[in-house]
Amino acid sequence: MPTVNVHLKEHSYQIIIGRQILSQLGKALTSLNLGTDAVVITNPLIRRLHGKVLSTSLRKSSFSVQFFEVPDSEESKSARVAFELLGRIARYDLKRKIFIIAFGGGVIGDLAGFVAAVYKRGIPYIQVPTTFLGQIDSAIGGKVAIDLPVGKNLVGAFYQPRLVYSDVGLLTTLSPGQIRSGLAEAVKYGVIGDRKLFDFIAQHYEKLLSGDLLCLLKVVYWCSQIKVKVVEKDEKETKGIRTILNFGHTIGHALEAASRYQGYQHGEAVALGMRVATDLSLQMGLCAAEEALRLQCVLSDIGLPSEIRKVRLLDILKAMHHDKKFKGQKNCFVLTTGIGRVKVVDDIPLVYIKKAIQSRLLTFS
Ligand SMILES: NC(=O)c1ccc[n+]([C@@H]2O[C@H](COP(=O)([O-])OP(=O)(O)OC[C@H]3O[C@@H](n4cnc5c(N)ncnc54)[C@H](O)[C@@H]3O)[C@@H](O)[C@H]2O)c1
Ligand SMILES: [Zn+2]
């Protein structure tokens, strides 16, 4: 099975990627010495779609299995849900040796990882991502978090899983819209570090959107390798290297916040953020016009949005100031110098930013 090794000294682990491999998860866990009792954190939809295969596989390898469900919503990444879960886990954890399985998309991954990080000052957990975004991004790298009413991911930790187990077969139950949202992040990986990946997506986006498992597997493997390379160099985001993963996210996160997380899927917001960052790169003379056009065209081919709707310029700028990426009074953008290359630029004059956002606003305000 394709495997990516994540080298982080005593926090090293493997990412195992394959097609229809969920039924072999139990076997993959036996040598990891995680414990005997699996606590599976998931939501009702994912449990209904794929829970049986997971629990059968674990029980076959002599693990006990307990599911704890949380509502299917970003609101589950809250202190209330996290503490409810911690209480249920503590009551269950009598005479057992438990470990946690995060079985879901980024919401479940972030929440379950957070719970694993703080329960008894940290117990083992593994990630079994069930969304495309989860498999190429959120399950990798050990960032776990819950949200506060004032902002996303404000309470969290760096806490690495003991295994990431990505079965692309699980992606067959996603809608094309959900795959499209994940594809925005895949395009991001191409722009920040690998032109060949970008070209592959440009050629095969239709197959990817239709759920072609071989193509999805290739992209999950490719993106995992790119993210791992970045994370290995800067595990805890102290060296500024991990910043490049934020290409498209300065404006993307601001759009999500300004629309109160109702207006856009994450990938759609990131796509708009990448468009604005590319417009900025052009304005600042960092990037050739043909490169910028190619990126904009591929995003359009995939069906990702090109216009910012229902959000006011002022609200986007305000949200940008509140973001973690704002350092003191200085903004911070990842810009592109051509597909496959990026550059982190601080303190861009506000007129440039306004111009780049305004050119994409459907209604000026
Ligand atoms: N930790 C990180 O490094 C990191 C990185 C990127 C994003 N994130 C976080 O990830 C979250 C977004 O994750 P997401 O896009 O996976 O969204 P999500 O977890 O909300 O999942 C999207 C939807 O897909 C459903 N779903 C999941 N798997 C399914 C399957 N196999 N078949 C059918 N439906 C399925 C879910 O129930 C949900 O309704 C955000 O909270 C974001 O902050 C974290
Ligand atoms: Zn993202």
Short mmCIF file of C-alpha atoms and ligand atoms in Angstrom, two decimals:
data_model
loop_
_atom_site.label_atom_id
_atom_site.label_comp_id
_atom_site.label_asym_id
_atom_site.label_seq_id
_atom_site.Cartn_x
_atom_site.Cartn_y
_atom_site.Cartn_z
CA MET A 1 0.00 0.00 0.00
CA PRO A 2 1.31 3.51 -0.73
CA THR A 3 2.76 4.84 2.48
CA VAL A 4 4.20 8.21 3.43
CA ASN A 5 6.53 8.27 6.42
CA VAL A 6 6.29 11.35 8.60
CA HIS A 7 9.65 11.94 10.29
CA LEU A 8 9.15 13.89 13.51
CA LYS A 9 11.59 12.19 15.91
CA GLU A 10 9.59 10.55 18.71
CA HIS A 11 6.35 11.78 17.08
CA SER A 12 6.96 9.99 13.77
CA TYR A 13 4.14 8.07 12.13
CA GLN A 14 2.91 6.69 8.84
CA ILE A 15 0.21 7.75 6.43
CA ILE A 16 -1.22 4.65 4.77
CA ILE A 17 -3.21 5.29 1.59
CA GLY A 18 -5.26 2.82 -0.42
CA ARG A 19 -8.52 1.76 -2.04
CA GLN A 20 -11.07 -0.16 0.05
CA ILE A 21 -8.59 -0.69 2.89
CA LEU A 22 -10.89 0.17 5.81
CA SER A 23 -11.59 -3.55 6.34
CA GLN A 24 -7.89 -4.02 7.11
CA LEU A 25 -7.61 -1.21 9.66
CA GLY A 26 -7.68 -3.58 12.66
CA LYS A 27 -4.66 -5.46 11.37
CA ALA A 28 -2.78 -2.21 10.73
CA LEU A 29 -3.32 -1.17 14.37
CA THR A 30 -2.18 -4.38 16.07
CA SER A 31 1.52 -3.54 15.99
CA LEU A 32 1.11 0.08 17.17
CA ASN A 33 0.52 -0.64 20.85
CA LEU A 34 -2.23 1.95 21.14
CA GLY A 35 -4.40 0.15 23.67
CA THR A 36 -7.18 -2.42 23.56
CA ASP A 37 -10.33 -0.28 23.48
CA ALA A 38 -11.13 1.96 20.52
CA VAL A 39 -13.24 5.06 21.14
CA VAL A 40 -14.49 6.11 17.71
CA ILE A 41 -15.51 9.77 17.48
CA THR A 42 -17.73 10.37 14.46
CA ASN A 43 -21.10 11.77 13.37
CA PRO A 44 -24.33 9.86 12.62
CA LEU A 45 -23.98 10.14 8.82
CA ILE A 46 -20.45 8.76 8.65
CA ARG A 47 -21.28 6.00 11.12
CA ARG A 48 -24.31 5.00 9.05
CA LEU A 49 -22.32 5.00 5.78
CA HIS A 50 -19.07 3.39 6.88
CA GLY A 51 -19.21 2.51 10.59
CA LYS A 52 -19.95 -1.19 10.16
CA VAL A 53 -16.84 -1.90 8.08
CA LEU A 54 -14.71 -0.05 10.63
CA SER A 55 -16.11 -1.81 13.70
CA THR A 56 -16.03 -5.28 12.10
CA SER A 57 -12.40 -4.81 11.15
CA LEU A 58 -11.42 -3.67 14.65
CA ARG A 59 -13.34 -6.44 16.43
CA LYS A 60 -11.75 -9.06 14.15
CA SER A 61 -8.39 -7.90 15.51
CA SER A 62 -9.67 -8.15 19.11
CA PHE A 63 -10.19 -4.46 19.83
CA SER A 64 -13.35 -3.43 21.67
CA VAL A 65 -15.24 -0.63 19.90
CA GLN A 66 -17.33 2.20 21.33
CA PHE A 67 -18.80 4.89 19.06
CA PHE A 68 -19.35 8.42 20.38
CA GLU A 69 -21.35 10.57 17.96
CA VAL A 70 -21.40 14.36 17.73
CA PRO A 71 -23.69 16.51 15.54
CA ASP A 72 -22.70 16.93 11.89
CA SER A 73 -21.66 20.58 11.99
CA GLU A 74 -18.72 22.95 12.48
CA GLU A 75 -20.48 23.78 15.76
CA SER A 76 -19.24 20.47 17.11
CA LYS A 77 -15.77 22.05 17.24
CA SER A 78 -16.87 23.85 20.41
CA ALA A 79 -15.90 23.80 24.08
CA ARG A 80 -19.39 22.51 24.93
CA VAL A 81 -19.20 19.46 22.65
CA ALA A 82 -15.54 18.80 23.52
CA PHE A 83 -16.24 18.81 27.27
CA GLU A 84 -19.35 16.66 26.86
CA LEU A 85 -17.22 14.15 24.97
CA LEU A 86 -14.48 14.28 27.61
CA GLY A 87 -17.07 13.50 30.28
CA ARG A 88 -18.45 10.54 28.31
CA ILE A 89 -14.94 9.23 27.68
CA ALA A 90 -13.98 9.54 31.37
CA ARG A 91 -17.10 7.60 32.44
CA TYR A 92 -16.36 4.91 29.83
CA ASP A 93 -12.66 4.69 30.68
CA LEU A 94 -12.87 2.33 33.64
CA LYS A 95 -10.56 -0.69 33.62
CA ARG A 96 -9.90 -0.05 29.94
CA LYS A 97 -6.93 0.94 27.85
CA ILE A 98 -8.49 3.36 25.43
CA PHE A 99 -7.30 5.15 22.31
CA ILE A 100 -9.24 7.47 20.04
CA ILE A 101 -10.12 7.08 16.38
CA ALA A 102 -11.11 10.30 14.58
CA PHE A 103 -13.49 8.96 11.94
CA GLY A 104 -14.75 11.79 9.74
CA GLY A 105 -13.82 14.97 7.93
CA GLY A 106 -11.84 17.93 9.23
CA VAL A 107 -14.42 18.82 11.88
CA ILE A 108 -14.23 15.39 13.51
CA GLY A 109 -10.45 15.21 13.01
CA ASP A 110 -9.82 18.54 14.72
CA LEU A 111 -12.28 17.85 17.57
CA ALA A 112 -11.24 14.24 18.26
CA GLY A 113 -7.55 15.16 18.04
CA PHE A 114 -8.13 17.98 20.52
CA VAL A 115 -9.94 15.66 22.93
CA ALA A 116 -7.10 13.11 22.61
CA ALA A 117 -4.52 15.84 23.28
CA VAL A 118 -6.09 17.07 26.52
CA TYR A 119 -7.66 13.94 28.03
CA LYS A 120 -5.28 12.77 30.78
CA ARG A 121 -2.69 15.12 29.22
CA GLY A 122 -2.73 13.12 26.01
CA ILE A 123 -3.76 9.63 24.91
CA PRO A 124 -2.98 7.94 21.57
CA TYR A 125 -5.20 8.71 18.59
CA ILE A 126 -5.35 7.87 14.93
CA GLN A 127 -6.94 9.72 12.04
CA VAL A 128 -9.22 7.91 9.60
CA PRO A 129 -10.19 10.84 7.34
CA THR A 130 -13.39 10.39 5.32
CA THR A 131 -13.37 13.57 3.21
CA PHE A 132 -11.03 14.50 0.39
CA LEU A 133 -9.99 17.61 2.33
CA GLY A 134 -9.34 15.46 5.39
CA GLN A 135 -7.14 13.04 3.46
CA ILE A 136 -5.01 15.66 1.71
CA ASP A 137 -4.87 18.23 4.46
CA SER A 138 -6.57 18.31 7.85
CA ALA A 139 -5.66 14.80 9.07
CA ILE A 140 -1.95 15.43 8.45
CA GLY A 141 0.34 17.56 10.54
CA GLY A 142 -1.03 17.38 14.06
CA LYS A 143 -2.91 20.68 14.27
CA VAL A 144 -5.94 19.98 16.46
CA ALA A 145 -8.40 22.59 17.67
CA ILE A 146 -11.84 23.76 18.66
CA ASP A 147 -13.39 27.12 17.85
CA LEU A 148 -14.39 30.00 20.13
CA PRO A 149 -17.35 32.29 19.39
CA VAL A 150 -14.83 35.01 18.43
CA GLY A 151 -12.87 32.92 15.98
CA LYS A 152 -12.02 29.56 14.48
CA ASN A 153 -9.34 27.20 15.82
CA LEU A 154 -8.40 29.53 18.67
CA VAL A 155 -8.02 26.77 21.28
CA GLY A 156 -5.77 23.94 20.20
CA ALA A 157 -2.48 22.13 20.18
CA PHE A 158 0.09 20.45 18.02
CA TYR A 159 -0.58 16.80 18.76
CA GLN A 160 0.47 14.20 16.22
CA PRO A 161 -1.66 11.11 15.49
CA ARG A 162 -0.04 7.66 15.71
CA LEU A 163 -1.32 6.78 12.23
CA VAL A 164 -3.25 8.39 9.38
CA TYR A 165 -5.25 5.80 7.46
CA SER A 166 -6.66 7.21 4.21
CA ASP A 167 -9.05 4.94 2.33
CA VAL A 168 -10.07 6.73 -0.89
CA GLY A 169 -12.94 4.22 -1.17
CA LEU A 170 -14.65 6.27 1.55
CA LEU A 171 -14.76 9.24 -0.81
CA THR A 172 -17.31 7.55 -3.12
CA THR A 173 -20.13 8.71 -0.84
CA LEU A 174 -19.10 12.39 -1.07
CA SER A 175 -20.98 14.73 -3.42
CA PRO A 176 -19.10 16.25 -6.40
CA GLY A 177 -19.40 19.59 -4.54
CA GLN A 178 -17.48 18.19 -1.57
CA ILE A 179 -14.75 16.81 -3.85
CA ARG A 180 -14.61 20.15 -5.66
CA SER A 181 -14.03 21.91 -2.34
CA GLY A 182 -11.14 19.54 -1.55
CA LEU A 183 -9.73 20.05 -5.04
CA ALA A 184 -9.17 23.72 -4.22
CA GLU A 185 -6.68 22.61 -1.56
CA ALA A 186 -5.08 20.18 -4.02
CA VAL A 187 -4.59 23.07 -6.48
CA LYS A 188 -3.03 24.98 -3.59
CA TYR A 189 -0.43 22.22 -3.11
CA GLY A 190 0.39 22.41 -6.82
CA VAL A 191 0.91 26.16 -6.65
CA ILE A 192 3.03 26.12 -3.49
CA GLY A 193 5.31 23.31 -4.46
CA ASP A 194 4.70 21.13 -7.47
CA ARG A 195 3.89 22.25 -10.98
CA LYS A 196 3.47 18.63 -12.11
CA LEU A 197 0.69 18.10 -9.57
CA PHE A 198 -0.97 21.27 -10.84
CA ASP A 199 -0.74 19.99 -14.44
CA PHE A 200 -2.13 16.60 -13.39
CA ILE A 201 -5.15 18.25 -11.77
CA ALA A 202 -5.63 20.50 -14.80
CA GLN A 203 -5.76 17.39 -17.03
CA HIS A 204 -7.78 15.10 -14.80
CA TYR A 205 -10.20 17.33 -12.88
CA GLU A 206 -13.25 15.75 -14.54
CA LYS A 207 -12.21 12.25 -13.47
CA LEU A 208 -11.45 13.53 -9.98
CA LEU A 209 -14.85 15.20 -9.70
CA SER A 210 -16.58 12.04 -10.86
CA GLY A 211 -14.87 10.08 -8.07
CA ASP A 212 -12.30 8.07 -10.10
CA LEU A 213 -10.54 6.20 -7.30
CA LEU A 214 -7.18 5.78 -9.03
CA CYS A 215 -6.96 9.50 -9.77
CA LEU A 216 -8.09 10.39 -6.24
CA LEU A 217 -5.52 8.00 -4.77
CA LYS A 218 -2.75 9.58 -6.83
CA VAL A 219 -3.70 13.08 -5.69
CA VAL A 220 -4.11 12.07 -2.03
CA TYR A 221 -0.65 10.46 -2.11
CA TRP A 222 0.92 13.44 -3.91
CA CYS A 223 -0.60 16.07 -1.60
CA SER A 224 0.23 14.05 1.52
CA GLN A 225 3.88 13.98 0.46
CA ILE A 226 3.94 17.75 -0.08
CA LYS A 227 2.27 18.54 3.25
CA VAL A 228 4.55 16.11 5.10
CA LYS A 229 7.68 17.72 3.65
CA VAL A 230 6.53 21.11 4.94
CA VAL A 231 5.43 19.81 8.36
CA GLU A 232 8.71 17.92 8.87
CA LYS A 233 10.64 21.17 8.45
CA ASP A 234 8.42 23.18 10.78
CA GLU A 235 6.33 20.90 13.02
CA LYS A 236 5.06 23.63 15.34
CA GLU A 237 4.94 26.55 12.91
CA THR A 238 7.81 28.33 14.63
CA LYS A 239 10.08 28.77 11.60
CA GLY A 240 7.68 30.40 9.16
CA ILE A 241 7.99 27.47 6.73
CA ARG A 242 4.47 26.12 7.39
CA THR A 243 3.13 29.55 6.40
CA ILE A 244 3.20 28.59 2.70
CA LEU A 245 0.33 26.16 3.39
CA ASN A 246 -1.76 29.30 3.88
CA PHE A 247 -1.74 30.24 0.19
CA GLY A 248 -5.29 31.47 -0.47
CA HIS A 249 -6.16 31.37 3.21
CA THR A 250 -5.60 35.02 4.26
CA ILE A 251 -8.63 36.11 2.25
CA GLY A 252 -10.22 32.63 2.35
CA HIS A 253 -10.48 32.61 6.14
CA ALA A 254 -11.62 36.27 6.15
CA LEU A 255 -14.42 35.40 3.71
CA GLU A 256 -15.54 32.48 5.82
CA ALA A 257 -15.59 34.63 8.96
CA ALA A 258 -17.28 37.60 7.25
CA SER A 259 -20.05 35.30 6.02
CA ARG A 260 -20.33 33.73 9.51
CA TYR A 261 -19.28 30.35 8.11
CA GLN A 262 -22.57 30.09 6.22
CA GLY A 263 -21.69 31.50 2.81
CA TYR A 264 -18.93 29.27 1.48
CA GLN A 265 -17.52 25.79 1.76
CA HIS A 266 -13.89 26.01 2.93
CA GLY A 267 -12.49 25.09 -0.50
CA GLU A 268 -14.65 27.69 -2.24
CA ALA A 269 -13.38 30.39 0.09
CA VAL A 270 -9.79 29.20 -0.44
CA ALA A 271 -10.30 29.28 -4.22
CA LEU A 272 -11.44 32.91 -4.01
CA GLY A 273 -8.50 33.60 -1.69
CA MET A 274 -6.11 32.09 -4.24
CA ARG A 275 -7.63 34.26 -6.96
CA VAL A 276 -7.14 37.40 -4.86
CA ALA A 277 -3.58 36.37 -3.93
CA THR A 278 -2.83 35.77 -7.60
CA ASP A 279 -4.27 39.19 -8.55
CA LEU A 280 -2.05 40.71 -5.84
CA SER A 281 0.99 38.82 -7.14
CA LEU A 282 0.32 40.30 -10.59
CA GLN A 283 -0.19 43.83 -9.26
CA MET A 284 3.09 43.61 -7.40
CA GLY A 285 4.95 42.36 -10.45
CA LEU A 286 5.83 39.02 -8.86
CA CYS A 287 4.10 36.78 -11.34
CA ALA A 288 3.80 36.65 -15.14
CA ALA A 289 0.34 37.31 -16.60
CA GLU A 290 0.21 33.90 -18.38
CA GLU A 291 0.87 32.06 -15.11
CA ALA A 292 -1.84 34.00 -13.31
CA LEU A 293 -4.29 33.37 -16.13
CA ARG A 294 -3.54 29.63 -16.14
CA LEU A 295 -4.28 29.39 -12.43
CA GLN A 296 -7.52 31.36 -12.76
CA CYS A 297 -8.61 29.17 -15.72
CA VAL A 298 -7.98 25.88 -13.91
CA LEU A 299 -9.98 27.09 -10.89
CA SER A 300 -12.82 28.03 -13.26
CA ASP A 301 -12.62 24.67 -15.11
CA ILE A 302 -13.02 22.86 -11.80
CA GLY A 303 -16.11 24.96 -11.15
CA LEU A 304 -14.75 26.91 -8.22
CA PRO A 305 -16.21 30.41 -7.79
CA SER A 306 -14.68 33.52 -9.31
CA GLU A 307 -16.91 36.14 -7.69
CA ILE A 308 -17.31 37.11 -4.06
CA ARG A 309 -21.02 37.28 -3.23
CA LYS A 310 -23.06 38.56 -0.32
CA VAL A 311 -20.09 39.86 1.68
CA ARG A 312 -19.08 43.51 2.05
CA LEU A 313 -15.51 44.68 1.47
CA LEU A 314 -15.41 46.29 4.92
CA ASP A 315 -16.41 43.02 6.63
CA ILE A 316 -13.72 41.09 4.74
CA LEU A 317 -11.05 43.62 5.77
CA LYS A 318 -12.24 43.56 9.41
CA ALA A 319 -12.19 39.76 9.52
CA MET A 320 -8.70 39.78 7.98
CA HIS A 321 -7.45 41.96 10.86
CA HIS A 322 -8.79 39.49 13.43
CA ASP A 323 -7.13 36.49 11.82
CA LYS A 324 -4.21 34.66 13.47
CA LYS A 325 -2.16 35.34 10.33
CA PHE A 326 -2.20 39.08 11.08
CA LYS A 327 1.03 39.83 12.96
CA GLY A 328 0.49 42.91 15.13
CA GLN A 329 -0.45 45.61 12.63
CA LYS A 330 1.04 43.79 9.65
CA ASN A 331 -0.86 41.68 7.18
CA CYS A 332 0.74 38.57 5.76
CA PHE A 333 0.07 37.03 2.35
CA VAL A 334 1.47 34.04 0.53
CA LEU A 335 1.88 35.19 -3.07
CA THR A 336 2.89 33.22 -6.13
CA THR A 337 5.87 33.91 -8.34
CA GLY A 338 4.64 31.30 -10.85
CA ILE A 339 2.89 27.93 -10.56
CA GLY A 340 4.99 25.76 -8.24
CA ARG A 341 6.59 28.68 -6.39
CA VAL A 342 5.41 31.00 -3.63
CA LYS A 343 6.75 33.84 -1.53
CA VAL A 344 5.57 35.13 1.84
CA VAL A 345 5.04 38.91 1.78
CA ASP A 346 4.25 41.05 4.84
CA ASP A 347 2.68 44.44 5.10
CA ILE A 348 1.15 44.81 1.64
CA PRO A 349 -0.33 48.32 1.14
CA LEU A 350 -4.08 48.29 1.78
CA VAL A 351 -4.85 49.93 -1.60
CA TYR A 352 -3.51 46.85 -3.41
CA ILE A 353 -5.53 44.50 -1.24
CA LYS A 354 -8.72 46.54 -1.65
CA LYS A 355 -8.26 46.66 -5.41
CA ALA A 356 -7.73 42.89 -5.66
CA ILE A 357 -10.80 42.13 -3.53
CA GLN A 358 -12.99 44.75 -5.20
CA SER A 359 -12.36 43.37 -8.67
CA ARG A 360 -13.97 40.10 -7.52
CA LEU A 361 -16.87 41.57 -5.53
CA LEU A 362 -20.20 41.02 -7.25
CA THR A 363 -21.66 44.12 -5.63
CA PHE A 364 -19.32 46.93 -4.64
CA SER A 365 -19.67 48.35 -1.14
N1 LIG B 1 -6.14 20.61 11.29
C1 LIG B 1 -5.86 21.09 10.12
O1 LIG B 1 -4.69 21.14 9.72
C2 LIG B 1 -6.97 21.54 9.21
C3 LIG B 1 -6.71 21.86 7.89
C4 LIG B 1 -7.77 22.23 7.05
C5 LIG B 1 -9.08 22.28 7.56
N2 LIG B 1 -9.29 21.97 8.88
C6 LIG B 1 -10.65 22.01 9.44
O2 LIG B 1 -11.43 21.03 8.75
C7 LIG B 1 -12.80 21.38 8.81
C8 LIG B 1 -13.41 21.18 7.45
O3 LIG B 1 -13.27 19.82 7.12
P1 LIG B 1 -14.13 19.11 5.95
O4 LIG B 1 -14.10 19.94 4.74
O5 LIG B 1 -13.66 17.71 5.88
O6 LIG B 1 -15.62 19.25 6.50
P2 LIG B 1 -16.52 18.35 7.47
O7 LIG B 1 -15.71 17.61 8.44
O8 LIG B 1 -17.58 19.25 7.99
O9 LIG B 1 -17.17 17.33 6.45
C9 LIG B 1 -17.98 17.84 5.39
C10 LIG B 1 -19.29 17.06 5.30
O10 LIG B 1 -19.03 15.80 4.72
C11 LIG B 1 -19.67 14.78 5.46
N3 LIG B 1 -18.89 13.57 5.24
C12 LIG B 1 -17.69 13.25 5.79
N4 LIG B 1 -17.24 12.11 5.25
C13 LIG B 1 -18.17 11.69 4.38
C14 LIG B 1 -18.26 10.60 3.49
N5 LIG B 1 -17.26 9.69 3.37
N6 LIG B 1 -19.35 10.48 2.72
C15 LIG B 1 -20.36 11.41 2.77
N7 LIG B 1 -20.32 12.48 3.57
C16 LIG B 1 -19.23 12.62 4.36
C17 LIG B 1 -19.66 15.31 6.86
O11 LIG B 1 -20.64 14.65 7.65
C18 LIG B 1 -19.96 16.78 6.63
O12 LIG B 1 -21.34 16.98 6.50
C19 LIG B 1 -12.84 22.83 9.30
O13 LIG B 1 -13.27 22.84 10.65
C20 LIG B 1 -11.39 23.29 9.20
O14 LIG B 1 -11.06 24.26 10.20
C21 LIG B 1 -8.27 21.60 9.70
ZN ZN B 2 -7.57 25.01 4.07
#
